[in-house]
Amino acid sequence: MKKRFVTTVALAIGISSFSTMPAIMEPTPVYAANVQNNDQAVAIKANQLITTAKSLIGKATYSNTVYKPTAPYKFSCATFLMYIFEKNGVDLATYNENYMMQQGTYVPRNQLQKGDLLFFKSKKTGTDPDHVGMYIGDNKIIHMADSKQNIVISDLNSKPYYKDNYVTARRVLPTLMSANPATTGDKIVAKAYATKDQVKMGSINNDASLRFTSGGFIEYTYRKNGVLLKTKTLSEQMKLGTAVSKSNLKKGDLVFFNSTKGSKTPTQVAIYAGDHRLIIPTSNGVITRVLLVDYYKDHYITARRVTK
């Protein structure tokens, strides 16, 4: 579902633009590699998400045109989830249900766990989901329902809607969390997230004042995690390490984009944060997006692995 959001405050959360997903994704099994966090850490994170979500009941109103992450809150179903995940250190990097549905891993409806995302489609045209909620256990979801109900907790058996319009469920915990123990890539991503709202982008590089060019921010973030790039120039950074295919990206890889389709000259660099997410230093600050956005597909040049 395409939306246009007008923000009423300056946002620190990265938000993706939209494109249409060609088709509903075929289910794929949950695989062992996703169990990279211990069960206790995932359970704690899921309960944190639920606590934050419940704390907003009665404090937020529905809007699919305005996103307001301060009281009085305004959310759509997707921005509501984007907000509660971001507040608990898990960045979905998008308010687009289509892109959320491509993160994490497919999970059968009879195997739902707290923190899973559930997608629904009531419109008879198109393939895009038009609603998303978060599973909280006991066959219930919490979601920003509509302009009459706002944020509510609903039993999945309470209305035919939840059965008739169900599309799929995705498990984004633990895949959007750091591995345990954390890899170098995890640490690089964590550092980038920790400093993204503090840095000032510009034409100089200064560690003390956290002022950087885009290449300088990349060099700083990796250096602070023991990876010496030794260059702040994008064209030189694009020569480092080894080339890696888009289908084989892992946390900590560098991803390069051009401003003109087909050009081999990089004008933008991003840190791959796992599960399609990008951390991108721009002239307006460090933002987060998903690689699924058409712009990043169209302007992708290459990716380089500079960590072991």
Short mmCIF file of C-alpha atoms in Angstrom, two decimals:
data_model
loop_
_atom_site.label_atom_id
_atom_site.label_comp_id
_atom_site.label_asym_id
_atom_site.label_seq_id
_atom_site.Cartn_x
_atom_site.Cartn_y
_atom_site.Cartn_z
CA MET A 1 0.00 0.00 0.00
CA LYS A 2 1.48 3.30 -1.07
CA LYS A 3 1.38 6.19 1.35
CA ARG A 4 2.79 9.66 1.57
CA PHE A 5 3.76 10.72 5.07
CA VAL A 6 4.19 14.30 6.24
CA THR A 7 6.30 14.47 9.38
CA THR A 8 5.56 17.05 12.03
CA VAL A 9 8.94 16.76 13.72
CA ALA A 10 12.47 16.22 12.51
CA LEU A 11 13.00 12.48 12.23
CA ALA A 12 15.98 10.49 13.35
CA ILE A 13 14.41 7.28 12.05
CA GLY A 14 15.30 6.33 8.47
CA ILE A 15 12.25 5.88 6.26
CA SER A 16 12.16 4.22 2.86
CA SER A 17 10.34 5.38 -0.22
CA PHE A 18 7.95 3.04 -1.97
CA SER A 19 7.70 0.75 -4.95
CA THR A 20 5.30 -2.04 -5.78
CA MET A 21 6.31 -5.58 -4.95
CA PRO A 22 5.77 -7.77 -8.02
CA ALA A 23 4.06 -10.64 -6.21
CA ILE A 24 3.34 -12.14 -2.81
CA MET A 25 6.47 -13.98 -1.77
CA GLU A 26 6.48 -17.75 -1.69
CA PRO A 27 7.01 -19.10 1.83
CA THR A 28 10.48 -20.29 2.68
CA PRO A 29 11.26 -22.31 5.77
CA VAL A 30 12.80 -20.85 8.90
CA TYR A 31 16.38 -22.09 8.80
CA ALA A 32 18.90 -22.83 11.54
CA ALA A 33 21.15 -19.87 10.76
CA ASN A 34 18.45 -17.57 12.11
CA VAL A 35 18.99 -18.96 15.59
CA GLN A 36 22.00 -16.73 16.07
CA ASN A 37 20.83 -15.24 19.35
CA ASN A 38 20.06 -17.22 22.44
CA ASP A 39 16.37 -17.73 23.11
CA GLN A 40 16.48 -15.63 26.27
CA ALA A 41 17.79 -12.53 24.45
CA VAL A 42 15.10 -12.83 21.79
CA ALA A 43 12.36 -13.33 24.38
CA ILE A 44 13.54 -10.27 26.32
CA LYS A 45 13.55 -8.15 23.15
CA ALA A 46 10.08 -9.35 22.14
CA ASN A 47 8.70 -8.47 25.57
CA GLN A 48 10.30 -5.02 25.34
CA LEU A 49 8.55 -4.45 22.02
CA ILE A 50 5.22 -5.54 23.48
CA THR A 51 5.64 -3.30 26.54
CA THR A 52 6.37 -0.27 24.35
CA ALA A 53 3.45 -1.05 22.05
CA LYS A 54 1.00 -1.43 24.94
CA SER A 55 2.24 1.81 26.52
CA LEU A 56 0.95 3.71 23.47
CA ILE A 57 -2.63 2.47 23.72
CA GLY A 58 -4.86 5.52 24.15
CA LYS A 59 -2.00 7.87 23.31
CA ALA A 60 -1.91 7.64 19.51
CA THR A 61 -4.35 8.21 16.66
CA TYR A 62 -4.46 6.65 13.24
CA SER A 63 -3.09 8.46 10.20
CA ASN A 64 -1.78 7.14 6.92
CA THR A 65 -0.60 10.58 5.84
CA VAL A 66 1.12 11.95 8.97
CA TYR A 67 3.83 10.26 11.02
CA LYS A 68 4.33 11.94 14.40
CA PRO A 69 6.62 10.05 16.82
CA THR A 70 6.02 12.44 19.75
CA ALA A 71 2.90 12.96 21.84
CA PRO A 72 0.18 13.19 20.68
CA TYR A 73 1.37 10.37 18.42
CA LYS A 74 0.11 9.71 14.90
CA PHE A 75 0.79 6.36 13.24
CA SER A 76 -0.33 4.11 10.45
CA CYS A 77 -0.24 0.38 11.10
CA ALA A 78 3.29 0.19 9.64
CA THR A 79 4.76 3.35 11.19
CA PHE A 80 3.45 2.18 14.57
CA LEU A 81 5.58 -0.97 14.30
CA MET A 82 8.53 0.89 12.80
CA TYR A 83 8.44 3.22 15.81
CA ILE A 84 8.25 0.57 18.54
CA PHE A 85 11.03 -1.50 16.95
CA GLU A 86 13.28 1.55 16.57
CA LYS A 87 12.65 2.57 20.18
CA ASN A 88 13.97 -0.82 21.23
CA GLY A 89 17.10 -0.78 19.08
CA VAL A 90 15.79 -2.86 16.17
CA ASP A 91 15.66 -0.88 12.95
CA LEU A 92 13.14 -2.03 10.32
CA ALA A 93 14.34 0.91 8.16
CA THR A 94 10.98 1.22 6.40
CA TYR A 95 7.32 2.11 6.88
CA ASN A 96 6.33 0.06 3.83
CA GLU A 97 4.45 -3.17 4.57
CA ASN A 98 5.84 -4.72 1.38
CA TYR A 99 9.42 -4.23 2.50
CA MET A 100 8.69 -5.35 6.05
CA MET A 101 7.25 -8.55 4.59
CA GLN A 102 10.57 -9.27 2.89
CA GLN A 103 12.62 -9.00 6.08
CA GLY A 104 13.27 -11.81 8.50
CA THR A 105 12.04 -15.30 7.61
CA TYR A 106 8.72 -16.91 6.87
CA VAL A 107 7.01 -18.57 9.81
CA PRO A 108 3.90 -20.80 9.62
CA ARG A 109 0.80 -19.46 11.32
CA ASN A 110 0.76 -22.34 13.77
CA GLN A 111 4.31 -21.54 14.91
CA LEU A 112 3.94 -17.84 15.76
CA GLN A 113 6.08 -16.33 18.50
CA LYS A 114 6.03 -12.99 20.28
CA GLY A 115 7.48 -10.25 18.08
CA ASP A 116 6.51 -11.86 14.75
CA LEU A 117 4.95 -9.56 12.14
CA LEU A 118 1.59 -10.62 10.64
CA PHE A 119 0.40 -9.28 7.29
CA PHE A 120 -3.12 -8.95 5.93
CA LYS A 121 -4.70 -7.90 2.63
CA SER A 122 -8.34 -6.91 2.36
CA LYS A 123 -8.22 -5.11 -0.99
CA LYS A 124 -9.27 -7.27 -3.92
CA THR A 125 -6.81 -5.71 -6.36
CA GLY A 126 -3.02 -5.82 -6.41
CA THR A 127 -0.69 -8.04 -4.43
CA ASP A 128 0.44 -5.66 -1.69
CA PRO A 129 -0.48 -6.27 1.95
CA ASP A 130 -2.45 -3.36 3.40
CA HIS A 131 -2.19 -4.11 7.10
CA VAL A 132 0.42 -5.36 9.57
CA GLY A 133 0.36 -6.18 13.26
CA MET A 134 2.70 -7.73 15.83
CA TYR A 135 2.03 -11.04 17.54
CA ILE A 136 2.06 -10.80 21.35
CA GLY A 137 1.19 -14.38 22.30
CA ASP A 138 -2.06 -16.19 23.18
CA ASN A 139 -3.35 -15.87 19.59
CA LYS A 140 -3.37 -12.05 19.85
CA ILE A 141 -1.82 -9.19 17.92
CA ILE A 142 -1.33 -5.54 18.80
CA HIS A 143 -1.83 -3.13 15.92
CA MET A 144 -2.90 0.32 14.83
CA ALA A 145 -6.25 -0.88 13.49
CA ASP A 146 -8.01 2.14 11.98
CA SER A 147 -9.21 5.66 12.71
CA LYS A 148 -12.03 4.41 14.97
CA GLN A 149 -10.15 1.88 17.08
CA ASN A 150 -6.57 3.24 16.93
CA ILE A 151 -4.11 0.93 18.77
CA VAL A 152 -5.85 -2.24 19.96
CA ILE A 153 -5.13 -5.81 20.96
CA SER A 154 -7.13 -8.27 18.85
CA ASP A 155 -7.67 -12.01 19.09
CA LEU A 156 -7.02 -13.64 15.71
CA ASN A 157 -10.26 -15.61 16.10
CA SER A 158 -12.37 -12.58 17.00
CA LYS A 159 -13.31 -11.58 13.44
CA PRO A 160 -13.41 -13.29 10.02
CA TYR A 161 -11.07 -10.51 8.80
CA TYR A 162 -8.03 -12.09 10.45
CA LYS A 163 -8.58 -15.45 8.78
CA ASP A 164 -9.96 -14.34 5.41
CA ASN A 165 -7.34 -11.64 4.77
CA TYR A 166 -4.26 -13.26 6.31
CA VAL A 167 -1.23 -13.22 3.97
CA THR A 168 1.84 -14.38 5.88
CA ALA A 169 3.99 -13.93 8.98
CA ARG A 170 7.64 -12.96 9.22
CA ARG A 171 10.06 -13.47 12.10
CA VAL A 172 12.39 -10.47 12.31
CA LEU A 173 13.78 -11.48 15.68
CA PRO A 174 16.55 -12.54 15.87
CA THR A 175 17.65 -11.74 12.28
CA LEU A 176 17.57 -7.97 12.88
CA MET A 177 19.47 -8.31 16.15
CA SER A 178 23.19 -8.71 16.72
CA ALA A 179 24.53 -12.25 16.78
CA ASN A 180 25.68 -13.67 20.10
CA PRO A 181 28.63 -13.33 20.29
CA ALA A 182 28.69 -10.25 18.09
CA THR A 183 30.65 -10.43 14.85
CA THR A 184 32.87 -7.60 13.59
CA GLY A 185 30.06 -6.72 11.20
CA ASP A 186 27.60 -6.54 14.09
CA LYS A 187 29.94 -4.20 15.98
CA ILE A 188 30.37 -1.94 12.95
CA VAL A 189 26.61 -1.74 12.46
CA ALA A 190 26.08 -1.04 16.17
CA LYS A 191 28.66 1.77 16.10
CA ALA A 192 27.03 3.33 13.05
CA TYR A 193 23.61 3.25 14.69
CA ALA A 194 24.98 4.61 17.97
CA THR A 195 26.53 7.66 16.31
CA LYS A 196 24.21 8.33 13.38
CA ASP A 197 22.14 10.93 15.21
CA GLN A 198 25.23 12.67 16.61
CA VAL A 199 27.37 13.18 13.51
CA LYS A 200 27.34 16.29 11.36
CA MET A 201 27.88 15.76 7.66
CA GLY A 202 29.91 18.21 5.60
CA SER A 203 33.19 18.75 3.79
CA ILE A 204 35.63 18.12 6.66
CA ASN A 205 36.55 15.14 8.84
CA ASN A 206 37.06 15.64 12.56
CA ASP A 207 36.69 12.81 15.07
CA ALA A 208 36.43 15.10 18.08
CA SER A 209 33.45 17.05 16.75
CA LEU A 210 31.98 14.06 14.85
CA ARG A 211 32.02 15.99 11.58
CA PHE A 212 32.52 13.87 8.49
CA THR A 213 32.24 13.50 4.78
CA SER A 214 30.39 10.35 3.74
CA GLY A 215 33.67 8.52 3.17
CA GLY A 216 35.02 9.95 6.41
CA PHE A 217 32.09 8.57 8.39
CA ILE A 218 32.71 5.14 6.87
CA GLU A 219 36.44 5.28 7.64
CA TYR A 220 35.76 6.41 11.22
CA THR A 221 33.14 3.76 11.93
CA TYR A 222 35.35 0.92 10.70
CA ARG A 223 38.49 2.25 12.37
CA LYS A 224 36.70 2.36 15.72
CA ASN A 225 36.13 -1.36 15.28
CA GLY A 226 39.71 -2.20 14.35
CA VAL A 227 39.23 -2.24 10.57
CA LEU A 228 41.66 0.23 8.96
CA LEU A 229 40.41 1.39 5.58
CA LYS A 230 43.12 4.09 5.36
CA THR A 231 41.10 6.18 2.91
CA LYS A 232 38.11 8.51 3.08
CA THR A 233 37.59 8.62 -0.69
CA LEU A 234 34.65 6.64 -2.06
CA SER A 235 36.41 5.60 -5.27
CA GLU A 236 39.33 4.24 -3.22
CA GLN A 237 37.06 2.55 -0.69
CA MET A 238 35.35 0.79 -3.60
CA LYS A 239 38.67 -0.93 -4.40
CA LEU A 240 39.17 -2.33 -0.90
CA GLY A 241 38.63 -5.91 0.22
CA THR A 242 36.94 -8.35 -2.10
CA ALA A 243 33.89 -8.05 -4.31
CA VAL A 244 30.72 -9.68 -2.99
CA SER A 245 27.47 -10.32 -4.82
CA LYS A 246 24.28 -8.57 -3.76
CA SER A 247 22.76 -11.96 -2.94
CA ASN A 248 25.62 -12.76 -0.54
CA LEU A 249 25.80 -9.55 1.49
CA LYS A 250 26.50 -9.73 5.19
CA LYS A 251 26.66 -7.16 7.98
CA GLY A 252 29.61 -4.83 7.63
CA ASP A 253 29.91 -5.02 3.84
CA LEU A 254 30.26 -1.73 1.97
CA VAL A 255 27.69 -1.06 -0.75
CA PHE A 256 28.25 1.57 -3.45
CA PHE A 257 25.78 3.51 -5.58
CA ASN A 258 25.98 5.99 -8.44
CA SER A 259 23.88 9.05 -9.20
CA THR A 260 23.61 8.20 -12.92
CA LYS A 261 22.41 4.76 -13.98
CA GLY A 262 25.21 2.71 -15.51
CA SER A 263 28.02 4.87 -14.12
CA LYS A 264 30.90 3.15 -12.33
CA THR A 265 31.66 6.29 -10.31
CA PRO A 266 30.38 6.01 -6.73
CA THR A 267 28.56 9.00 -5.29
CA GLN A 268 27.07 7.21 -2.28
CA VAL A 269 28.25 4.50 0.08
CA ALA A 270 26.33 2.47 2.64
CA ILE A 271 27.07 0.03 5.42
CA TYR A 272 25.06 -3.14 4.96
CA ALA A 273 23.21 -3.76 8.22
CA GLY A 274 21.69 -7.14 7.40
CA ASP A 275 18.29 -8.20 6.08
CA HIS A 276 18.22 -5.63 3.24
CA ARG A 277 18.97 -2.69 5.53
CA LEU A 278 21.42 0.08 4.69
CA ILE A 279 23.05 2.75 6.87
CA ILE A 280 23.81 5.66 4.54
CA PRO A 281 25.77 8.85 5.27
CA THR A 282 24.19 11.67 3.24
CA SER A 283 24.50 15.43 3.12
CA ASN A 284 21.40 15.59 5.35
CA GLY A 285 22.75 13.19 7.94
CA VAL A 286 23.08 9.45 8.45
CA ILE A 287 19.88 7.67 7.45
CA THR A 288 18.61 4.10 7.18
CA ARG A 289 16.87 2.60 4.18
CA VAL A 290 16.22 -0.82 2.66
CA LEU A 291 18.04 -2.10 -0.41
CA LEU A 292 14.64 -3.16 -1.79
CA VAL A 293 13.81 0.42 -2.80
CA ASP A 294 13.86 0.90 -6.57
CA TYR A 295 16.38 3.75 -6.39
CA TYR A 296 18.99 1.55 -4.72
CA LYS A 297 18.31 -1.29 -7.15
CA ASP A 298 18.72 1.04 -10.12
CA HIS A 299 21.85 2.82 -8.86
CA TYR A 300 23.68 -0.14 -7.33
CA ILE A 301 27.32 -0.50 -8.50
CA THR A 302 28.97 -3.11 -6.32
CA ALA A 303 29.66 -4.29 -2.80
CA ARG A 304 32.97 -4.94 -1.07
CA ARG A 305 33.78 -7.11 1.94
CA VAL A 306 36.42 -5.42 4.07
CA THR A 307 35.98 -7.49 7.23
CA LYS A 308 37.04 -11.06 7.92
#
